[in-house]
mmCIF file with all atom_site columns, C-alpha atoms in Angstrom:
data_model
loop_
_atom_site.group_PDB
_atom_site.id
_atom_site.type_symbol
_atom_site.label_atom_id
_atom_site.label_alt_id
_atom_site.label_comp_id
_atom_site.label_asym_id
_atom_site.label_entity_id
_atom_site.label_seq_id
_atom_site.pdbx_PDB_ins_code
_atom_site.Cartn_x
_atom_site.Cartn_y
_atom_site.Cartn_z
_atom_site.occupancy
_atom_site.B_iso_or_equiv
_atom_site.pdbx_formal_charge
_atom_site.auth_seq_id
_atom_site.auth_comp_id
_atom_site.auth_asym_id
_atom_site.auth_atom_id
_atom_site.pdbx_PDB_model_num
ATOM 1   C CA . UNK A 1 1   ? 1.360   4.879   -0.538  1.00 67.00 ? 43  UNK A CA 1
ATOM 2   C CA . UNK A 1 2   ? -0.883  7.869   0.198   1.00 89.00 ? 44  UNK A CA 1
ATOM 3   C CA . UNK A 1 3   ? 0.621   7.781   3.663   1.00 95.00 ? 45  UNK A CA 1
ATOM 4   C CA . UNK A 1 4   ? 4.237   8.035   2.876   1.00 95.00 ? 46  UNK A CA 1
ATOM 5   C CA . UNK A 1 5   ? 3.113   11.000  0.211   1.00 94.00 ? 47  UNK A CA 1
ATOM 6   C CA . UNK A 1 6   ? 1.578   12.679  3.016   1.00 96.00 ? 48  UNK A CA 1
ATOM 7   C CA . UNK A 1 7   ? 4.481   12.333  5.409   1.00 97.00 ? 49  UNK A CA 1
ATOM 8   C CA . UNK A 1 8   ? 7.018   13.607  2.669   1.00 96.00 ? 50  UNK A CA 1
ATOM 9   C CA . UNK A 1 9   ? 4.559   16.541  2.041   1.00 96.00 ? 51  UNK A CA 1
ATOM 10  C CA . UNK A 1 10  ? 4.435   17.511  5.896   1.00 96.00 ? 52  UNK A CA 1
ATOM 11  C CA . UNK A 1 11  ? 8.165   16.750  6.116   1.00 96.00 ? 53  UNK A CA 1
ATOM 12  C CA . UNK A 1 12  ? 9.647   17.941  3.228   1.00 95.00 ? 54  UNK A CA 1
ATOM 13  C CA . UNK A 1 13  ? 7.430   19.857  0.858   1.00 95.00 ? 55  UNK A CA 1
ATOM 14  C CA . UNK A 1 14  ? 5.987   22.208  3.695   1.00 90.00 ? 56  UNK A CA 1
ATOM 15  C CA . UNK A 1 15  ? 3.666   23.810  1.130   1.00 89.00 ? 57  UNK A CA 1
ATOM 16  C CA . UNK A 1 16  ? 2.905   27.702  2.247   1.00 92.00 ? 58  UNK A CA 1
ATOM 17  C CA . UNK A 1 17  ? -0.438  28.252  3.694   1.00 92.00 ? 59  UNK A CA 1
ATOM 18  C CA . UNK A 1 18  ? -0.966  24.550  4.835   1.00 92.00 ? 60  UNK A CA 1
ATOM 19  C CA . UNK A 1 19  ? -0.909  24.219  8.626   1.00 94.00 ? 61  UNK A CA 1
ATOM 20  C CA . UNK A 1 20  ? -1.071  20.456  9.276   1.00 96.00 ? 62  UNK A CA 1
ATOM 21  C CA . UNK A 1 21  ? -1.910  19.559  12.899  1.00 97.00 ? 63  UNK A CA 1
ATOM 22  C CA . UNK A 1 22  ? -2.056  15.622  12.528  1.00 97.00 ? 64  UNK A CA 1
ATOM 23  C CA . UNK A 1 23  ? -1.598  12.940  10.065  1.00 97.00 ? 65  UNK A CA 1
ATOM 24  C CA . UNK A 1 24  ? -3.402  9.661   10.261  1.00 97.00 ? 66  UNK A CA 1
ATOM 25  C CA . UNK A 1 25  ? -2.235  6.652   8.152   1.00 97.00 ? 67  UNK A CA 1
ATOM 26  C CA . UNK A 1 26  ? -3.720  3.323   7.400   1.00 96.00 ? 68  UNK A CA 1
ATOM 27  C CA . UNK A 1 27  ? -2.048  0.258   6.325   1.00 96.00 ? 69  UNK A CA 1
ATOM 28  C CA . UNK A 1 28  ? 1.192   2.478   5.144   1.00 96.00 ? 70  UNK A CA 1
ATOM 29  C CA . UNK A 1 29  ? 4.534   0.593   4.766   1.00 96.00 ? 71  UNK A CA 1
ATOM 30  C CA . UNK A 1 30  ? 6.380   2.941   6.819   1.00 98.00 ? 72  UNK A CA 1
ATOM 31  C CA . UNK A 1 31  ? 9.100   0.479   7.291   1.00 98.00 ? 73  UNK A CA 1
ATOM 32  C CA . UNK A 1 32  ? 8.848   -1.235  3.853   1.00 96.00 ? 74  UNK A CA 1
ATOM 33  C CA . UNK A 1 33  ? 7.360   -4.498  2.851   1.00 94.00 ? 75  UNK A CA 1
ATOM 34  C CA . UNK A 1 34  ? 8.979   -7.783  2.576   1.00 94.00 ? 76  UNK A CA 1
ATOM 35  C CA . UNK A 1 35  ? 6.998   -8.197  -0.752  1.00 90.00 ? 77  UNK A CA 1
ATOM 36  C CA . UNK A 1 36  ? 8.632   -5.549  -2.311  1.00 89.00 ? 78  UNK A CA 1
ATOM 37  C CA . UNK A 1 37  ? 12.055  -6.905  -1.181  1.00 91.00 ? 79  UNK A CA 1
ATOM 38  C CA . UNK A 1 38  ? 10.894  -10.587 -2.571  1.00 88.00 ? 80  UNK A CA 1
ATOM 39  C CA . UNK A 1 39  ? 9.897   -9.250  -5.645  1.00 83.00 ? 81  UNK A CA 1
ATOM 40  C CA . UNK A 1 40  ? 12.797  -7.278  -6.532  1.00 83.00 ? 82  UNK A CA 1
ATOM 41  C CA . UNK A 1 41  ? 15.273  -10.067 -5.301  1.00 84.00 ? 83  UNK A CA 1
ATOM 42  C CA . UNK A 1 42  ? 13.577  -12.866 -7.227  1.00 81.00 ? 84  UNK A CA 1
ATOM 43  C CA . UNK A 1 43  ? 12.934  -10.756 -10.550 1.00 75.00 ? 85  UNK A CA 1
ATOM 44  C CA . UNK A 1 44  ? 15.840  -8.710  -10.566 1.00 72.00 ? 86  UNK A CA 1
ATOM 45  C CA . UNK A 1 45  ? 16.400  -5.429  -11.740 1.00 66.00 ? 87  UNK A CA 1
ATOM 46  C CA . UNK A 1 46  ? 16.633  -6.504  -15.290 1.00 68.00 ? 88  UNK A CA 1
ATOM 47  C CA . UNK A 1 47  ? 13.021  -7.732  -15.147 1.00 73.00 ? 89  UNK A CA 1
ATOM 48  C CA . UNK A 1 48  ? 11.322  -5.333  -13.442 1.00 71.00 ? 90  UNK A CA 1
ATOM 49  C CA . UNK A 1 49  ? 10.569  -3.320  -16.258 1.00 69.00 ? 91  UNK A CA 1
ATOM 50  C CA . UNK A 1 50  ? 8.345   -6.197  -17.859 1.00 71.00 ? 92  UNK A CA 1
ATOM 51  C CA . UNK A 1 51  ? 6.610   -6.178  -14.538 1.00 68.00 ? 93  UNK A CA 1
ATOM 52  C CA . UNK A 1 52  ? 6.074   -2.439  -14.570 1.00 70.00 ? 94  UNK A CA 1
ATOM 53  C CA . UNK A 1 53  ? 4.810   -2.700  -18.054 1.00 70.00 ? 95  UNK A CA 1
ATOM 54  C CA . UNK A 1 54  ? 2.328   -5.368  -16.984 1.00 68.00 ? 96  UNK A CA 1
ATOM 55  C CA . UNK A 1 55  ? 1.185   -3.728  -13.668 1.00 63.00 ? 97  UNK A CA 1
ATOM 56  C CA . UNK A 1 56  ? 0.533   -0.317  -15.881 1.00 68.00 ? 98  UNK A CA 1
ATOM 57  C CA . UNK A 1 57  ? -1.389  -2.211  -18.553 1.00 68.00 ? 99  UNK A CA 1
ATOM 58  C CA . UNK A 1 58  ? -3.366  -4.289  -15.890 1.00 62.00 ? 100 UNK A CA 1
ATOM 59  C CA . UNK A 1 59  ? -4.301  -1.616  -13.720 1.00 59.00 ? 101 UNK A CA 1
ATOM 60  C CA . UNK A 1 60  ? -3.750  1.792   -15.460 1.00 60.00 ? 102 UNK A CA 1
ATOM 61  C CA . UNK A 1 61  ? -1.592  3.008   -12.444 1.00 57.00 ? 103 UNK A CA 1
ATOM 62  C CA . UNK A 1 62  ? 2.070   4.018   -12.316 1.00 60.00 ? 104 UNK A CA 1
ATOM 63  C CA . UNK A 1 63  ? 4.505   2.071   -10.567 1.00 59.00 ? 105 UNK A CA 1
ATOM 64  C CA . UNK A 1 64  ? 7.657   4.029   -10.264 1.00 59.00 ? 106 UNK A CA 1
ATOM 65  C CA . UNK A 1 65  ? 7.859   3.967   -6.496  1.00 65.00 ? 107 UNK A CA 1
ATOM 66  C CA . UNK A 1 66  ? 7.667   0.137   -6.044  1.00 71.00 ? 108 UNK A CA 1
ATOM 67  C CA . UNK A 1 67  ? 11.299  -0.084  -5.566  1.00 78.00 ? 109 UNK A CA 1
ATOM 68  C CA . UNK A 1 68  ? 11.183  2.604   -3.074  1.00 87.00 ? 110 UNK A CA 1
ATOM 69  C CA . UNK A 1 69  ? 9.088   0.208   -0.650  1.00 90.00 ? 111 UNK A CA 1
ATOM 70  C CA . UNK A 1 70  ? 11.752  -2.156  0.111   1.00 92.00 ? 112 UNK A CA 1
ATOM 71  C CA . UNK A 1 71  ? 12.628  -2.499  3.850   1.00 95.00 ? 113 UNK A CA 1
ATOM 72  C CA . UNK A 1 72  ? 16.164  -1.292  2.969   1.00 95.00 ? 114 UNK A CA 1
ATOM 73  C CA . UNK A 1 73  ? 15.262  1.834   1.471   1.00 95.00 ? 115 UNK A CA 1
ATOM 74  C CA . UNK A 1 74  ? 12.573  2.913   3.986   1.00 96.00 ? 116 UNK A CA 1
ATOM 75  C CA . UNK A 1 75  ? 14.722  2.297   7.027   1.00 96.00 ? 117 UNK A CA 1
ATOM 76  C CA . UNK A 1 76  ? 18.167  3.452   5.323   1.00 97.00 ? 118 UNK A CA 1
ATOM 77  C CA . UNK A 1 77  ? 16.671  6.361   3.096   1.00 96.00 ? 119 UNK A CA 1
ATOM 78  C CA . UNK A 1 78  ? 13.185  7.551   3.219   1.00 96.00 ? 120 UNK A CA 1
ATOM 79  C CA . UNK A 1 79  ? 12.485  7.625   7.120   1.00 98.00 ? 121 UNK A CA 1
ATOM 80  C CA . UNK A 1 80  ? 15.889  9.218   7.837   1.00 98.00 ? 122 UNK A CA 1
ATOM 81  C CA . UNK A 1 81  ? 15.457  11.795  5.135   1.00 97.00 ? 123 UNK A CA 1
ATOM 82  C CA . UNK A 1 82  ? 11.870  12.480  6.044   1.00 97.00 ? 124 UNK A CA 1
ATOM 83  C CA . UNK A 1 83  ? 11.849  13.423  9.713   1.00 97.00 ? 125 UNK A CA 1
ATOM 84  C CA . UNK A 1 84  ? 8.547   14.009  11.641  1.00 97.00 ? 126 UNK A CA 1
ATOM 85  C CA . UNK A 1 85  ? 7.307   17.560  11.804  1.00 96.00 ? 127 UNK A CA 1
ATOM 86  C CA . UNK A 1 86  ? 7.641   18.292  15.581  1.00 96.00 ? 128 UNK A CA 1
ATOM 87  C CA . UNK A 1 87  ? 4.230   20.413  15.433  1.00 96.00 ? 129 UNK A CA 1
ATOM 88  C CA . UNK A 1 88  ? 2.437   17.546  13.860  1.00 97.00 ? 130 UNK A CA 1
ATOM 89  C CA . UNK A 1 89  ? 0.706   14.617  15.789  1.00 98.00 ? 131 UNK A CA 1
ATOM 90  C CA . UNK A 1 90  ? 1.064   11.198  13.705  1.00 98.00 ? 132 UNK A CA 1
ATOM 91  C CA . UNK A 1 91  ? -1.291  8.426   14.141  1.00 98.00 ? 133 UNK A CA 1
ATOM 92  C CA . UNK A 1 92  ? -1.350  5.069   12.527  1.00 97.00 ? 134 UNK A CA 1
ATOM 93  C CA . UNK A 1 93  ? -3.638  1.990   11.995  1.00 96.00 ? 135 UNK A CA 1
ATOM 94  C CA . UNK A 1 94  ? -2.700  -1.270  10.535  1.00 96.00 ? 136 UNK A CA 1
ATOM 95  C CA . UNK A 1 95  ? -4.869  -3.964  8.906   1.00 94.00 ? 137 UNK A CA 1
ATOM 96  C CA . UNK A 1 96  ? -4.878  -7.650  8.617   1.00 94.00 ? 138 UNK A CA 1
ATOM 97  C CA . UNK A 1 97  ? -6.702  -10.489 6.723   1.00 92.00 ? 139 UNK A CA 1
ATOM 98  C CA . UNK A 1 98  ? -8.448  -12.896 9.276   1.00 90.00 ? 140 UNK A CA 1
ATOM 99  C CA . UNK A 1 99  ? -7.393  -16.619 8.394   1.00 90.00 ? 141 UNK A CA 1
ATOM 100 C CA . UNK A 1 100 ? -6.171  -17.411 4.970   1.00 88.00 ? 142 UNK A CA 1
ATOM 101 C CA . UNK A 1 101 ? -6.821  -15.178 1.828   1.00 87.00 ? 143 UNK A CA 1
ATOM 102 C CA . UNK A 1 102 ? -9.638  -17.083 -0.334  1.00 81.00 ? 144 UNK A CA 1
ATOM 103 C CA . UNK A 1 103 ? -8.442  -19.398 -3.116  1.00 82.00 ? 145 UNK A CA 1
ATOM 104 C CA . UNK A 1 104 ? -8.592  -16.889 -5.886  1.00 78.00 ? 146 UNK A CA 1
ATOM 105 C CA . UNK A 1 105 ? -7.202  -13.812 -3.888  1.00 79.00 ? 147 UNK A CA 1
ATOM 106 C CA . UNK A 1 106 ? -4.063  -12.024 -5.480  1.00 81.00 ? 148 UNK A CA 1
ATOM 107 C CA . UNK A 1 107 ? -2.852  -12.072 -1.859  1.00 85.00 ? 149 UNK A CA 1
ATOM 108 C CA . UNK A 1 108 ? -2.408  -15.826 -1.389  1.00 88.00 ? 150 UNK A CA 1
ATOM 109 C CA . UNK A 1 109 ? 1.615   -15.790 -1.946  1.00 90.00 ? 151 UNK A CA 1
ATOM 110 C CA . UNK A 1 110 ? 2.327   -12.413 -0.335  1.00 91.00 ? 152 UNK A CA 1
ATOM 111 C CA . UNK A 1 111 ? 0.086   -13.134 2.549   1.00 95.00 ? 153 UNK A CA 1
ATOM 112 C CA . UNK A 1 112 ? 2.143   -16.333 3.417   1.00 95.00 ? 154 UNK A CA 1
ATOM 113 C CA . UNK A 1 113 ? 5.398   -14.469 2.793   1.00 94.00 ? 155 UNK A CA 1
ATOM 114 C CA . UNK A 1 114 ? 4.472   -11.649 5.105   1.00 96.00 ? 156 UNK A CA 1
ATOM 115 C CA . UNK A 1 115 ? 3.026   -13.842 7.762   1.00 96.00 ? 157 UNK A CA 1
ATOM 116 C CA . UNK A 1 116 ? 6.134   -15.760 7.930   1.00 96.00 ? 158 UNK A CA 1
ATOM 117 C CA . UNK A 1 117 ? 8.715   -12.903 7.766   1.00 95.00 ? 159 UNK A CA 1
ATOM 118 C CA . UNK A 1 118 ? 6.604   -10.065 9.379   1.00 96.00 ? 160 UNK A CA 1
ATOM 119 C CA . UNK A 1 119 ? 3.659   -11.305 11.116  1.00 96.00 ? 161 UNK A CA 1
ATOM 120 C CA . UNK A 1 120 ? -0.107  -10.258 10.386  1.00 97.00 ? 162 UNK A CA 1
ATOM 121 C CA . UNK A 1 121 ? -0.725  -8.352  7.388   1.00 96.00 ? 163 UNK A CA 1
ATOM 122 C CA . UNK A 1 122 ? -3.292  -7.281  4.604   1.00 94.00 ? 164 UNK A CA 1
ATOM 123 C CA . UNK A 1 123 ? -1.703  -9.143  1.873   1.00 92.00 ? 165 UNK A CA 1
ATOM 124 C CA . UNK A 1 124 ? 0.920   -6.157  1.176   1.00 91.00 ? 166 UNK A CA 1
ATOM 125 C CA . UNK A 1 125 ? 1.726   -4.437  4.627   1.00 95.00 ? 167 UNK A CA 1
ATOM 126 C CA . UNK A 1 126 ? 2.447   -5.978  7.688   1.00 97.00 ? 168 UNK A CA 1
ATOM 127 C CA . UNK A 1 127 ? 0.984   -4.558  10.989  1.00 97.00 ? 169 UNK A CA 1
ATOM 128 C CA . UNK A 1 128 ? 4.182   -4.006  12.151  1.00 98.00 ? 170 UNK A CA 1
ATOM 129 C CA . UNK A 1 129 ? 5.271   -1.878  9.138   1.00 98.00 ? 171 UNK A CA 1
ATOM 130 C CA . UNK A 1 130 ? 2.046   0.213   9.596   1.00 98.00 ? 172 UNK A CA 1
ATOM 131 C CA . UNK A 1 131 ? 2.994   1.595   12.962  1.00 98.00 ? 173 UNK A CA 1
ATOM 132 C CA . UNK A 1 132 ? 4.189   5.227   13.013  1.00 98.00 ? 174 UNK A CA 1
ATOM 133 C CA . UNK A 1 133 ? 3.774   7.718   15.819  1.00 98.00 ? 175 UNK A CA 1
ATOM 134 C CA . UNK A 1 134 ? 0.814   6.765   18.076  1.00 98.00 ? 176 UNK A CA 1
ATOM 135 C CA . UNK A 1 135 ? -0.614  3.258   16.783  1.00 97.00 ? 177 UNK A CA 1
ATOM 136 C CA . UNK A 1 136 ? -4.186  3.253   17.342  1.00 97.00 ? 178 UNK A CA 1
ATOM 137 C CA . UNK A 1 137 ? -5.076  -0.214  16.238  1.00 96.00 ? 179 UNK A CA 1
ATOM 138 C CA . UNK A 1 138 ? -5.661  -2.772  13.698  1.00 95.00 ? 180 UNK A CA 1
ATOM 139 C CA . UNK A 1 139 ? -8.460  -3.124  11.047  1.00 94.00 ? 181 UNK A CA 1
ATOM 140 C CA . UNK A 1 140 ? -9.660  -6.655  11.032  1.00 93.00 ? 182 UNK A CA 1
ATOM 141 C CA . UNK A 1 141 ? -10.845 -8.825  8.120   1.00 89.00 ? 183 UNK A CA 1
ATOM 142 C CA . UNK A 1 142 ? -9.552  -6.510  5.128   1.00 87.00 ? 184 UNK A CA 1
ATOM 143 C CA . UNK A 1 143 ? -7.264  -6.792  2.643   1.00 88.00 ? 185 UNK A CA 1
ATOM 144 C CA . UNK A 1 144 ? -5.134  -4.031  1.064   1.00 88.00 ? 186 UNK A CA 1
ATOM 145 C CA . UNK A 1 145 ? -7.446  -3.764  -1.952  1.00 82.00 ? 187 UNK A CA 1
ATOM 146 C CA . UNK A 1 146 ? -10.448 -3.220  0.102   1.00 81.00 ? 188 UNK A CA 1
ATOM 147 C CA . UNK A 1 147 ? -8.528  -0.456  2.104   1.00 85.00 ? 189 UNK A CA 1
ATOM 148 C CA . UNK A 1 148 ? -7.741  1.565   -1.142  1.00 77.00 ? 190 UNK A CA 1
ATOM 149 C CA . UNK A 1 149 ? -11.129 0.718   -2.787  1.00 70.00 ? 191 UNK A CA 1
ATOM 150 C CA . UNK A 1 150 ? -9.893  -1.455  -5.534  1.00 62.00 ? 192 UNK A CA 1
ATOM 151 C CA . UNK A 1 151 ? -12.257 -4.188  -4.579  1.00 57.00 ? 193 UNK A CA 1
ATOM 152 C CA . UNK A 1 152 ? -14.951 -1.811  -6.057  1.00 57.00 ? 194 UNK A CA 1
ATOM 153 C CA . UNK A 1 153 ? -12.972 -0.425  -8.943  1.00 60.00 ? 195 UNK A CA 1
ATOM 154 C CA . UNK A 1 154 ? -12.438 -4.135  -10.143 1.00 61.00 ? 196 UNK A CA 1
ATOM 155 C CA . UNK A 1 155 ? -16.000 -4.951  -9.808  1.00 59.00 ? 197 UNK A CA 1
ATOM 156 C CA . UNK A 1 156 ? -16.816 -1.836  -11.741 1.00 61.00 ? 198 UNK A CA 1
ATOM 157 C CA . UNK A 1 157 ? -14.116 -2.799  -14.433 1.00 65.00 ? 199 UNK A CA 1
ATOM 158 C CA . UNK A 1 158 ? -15.454 -6.278  -14.722 1.00 65.00 ? 200 UNK A CA 1
ATOM 159 C CA . UNK A 1 159 ? -19.066 -5.115  -15.109 1.00 64.00 ? 201 UNK A CA 1
ATOM 160 C CA . UNK A 1 160 ? -17.703 -2.654  -18.001 1.00 71.00 ? 202 UNK A CA 1
ATOM 161 C CA . UNK A 1 161 ? -15.734 -5.692  -19.627 1.00 69.00 ? 203 UNK A CA 1
ATOM 162 C CA . UNK A 1 162 ? -18.722 -7.786  -19.688 1.00 69.00 ? 204 UNK A CA 1
ATOM 163 C CA . UNK A 1 163 ? -20.797 -5.050  -21.066 1.00 72.00 ? 205 UNK A CA 1
ATOM 164 C CA . UNK A 1 164 ? -23.230 -4.566  -18.201 1.00 68.00 ? 206 UNK A CA 1
ATOM 165 C CA . UNK A 1 165 ? -24.496 -1.447  -17.190 1.00 60.00 ? 207 UNK A CA 1
ATOM 166 C CA . UNK A 1 166 ? -22.640 0.248   -14.663 1.00 51.00 ? 208 UNK A CA 1
ATOM 167 C CA . UNK A 1 167 ? -24.264 0.799   -10.776 1.00 49.00 ? 209 UNK A CA 1
ATOM 168 C CA . UNK A 1 168 ? -23.650 4.252   -9.503  1.00 44.00 ? 210 UNK A CA 1
ATOM 169 C CA . UNK A 1 169 ? -24.180 4.753   -5.705  1.00 41.00 ? 211 UNK A CA 1
ATOM 170 C CA . UNK A 1 170 ? -23.956 7.887   -4.044  1.00 37.00 ? 212 UNK A CA 1
ATOM 171 C CA . UNK A 1 171 ? -22.833 8.073   -0.244  1.00 38.00 ? 213 UNK A CA 1
ATOM 172 C CA . UNK A 1 172 ? -23.838 10.659  2.005   1.00 33.00 ? 214 UNK A CA 1
#
């Protein structure tokens, strides 16, 4: 959702002293996600609060914008209300899992749903929905958790829960 936040900042907030020349987004659901549609439709608004509580407890992350990732919301509200700044160049990349997700992947169900309804995807966002501005290409063989570095975060937390020493790696 960082790409949507960045688009909102450029279009609506326009902070003084900030001169944005270009914006590059990666696997951003610019046109919404069938996964959000499905979850909201199948669970119903009355059960979303339980899902949100589980999400916060499992991840430590807030969830308030999940219902704003539906295809209807993005195409009827967010995109019309967040026009591109004509002085900014917009570029985007999509991402997709190659083949099927592994057996224990959290994306097995969502990947199949998106693949059936929207085509190639990273388990949460389809390549089609990722396209905004000049589309630069598709990252292959990655899922959405890889892109937001959750894979490493999950490994870090798993090691912590198991009482193992944390490994710290500095990148230059």
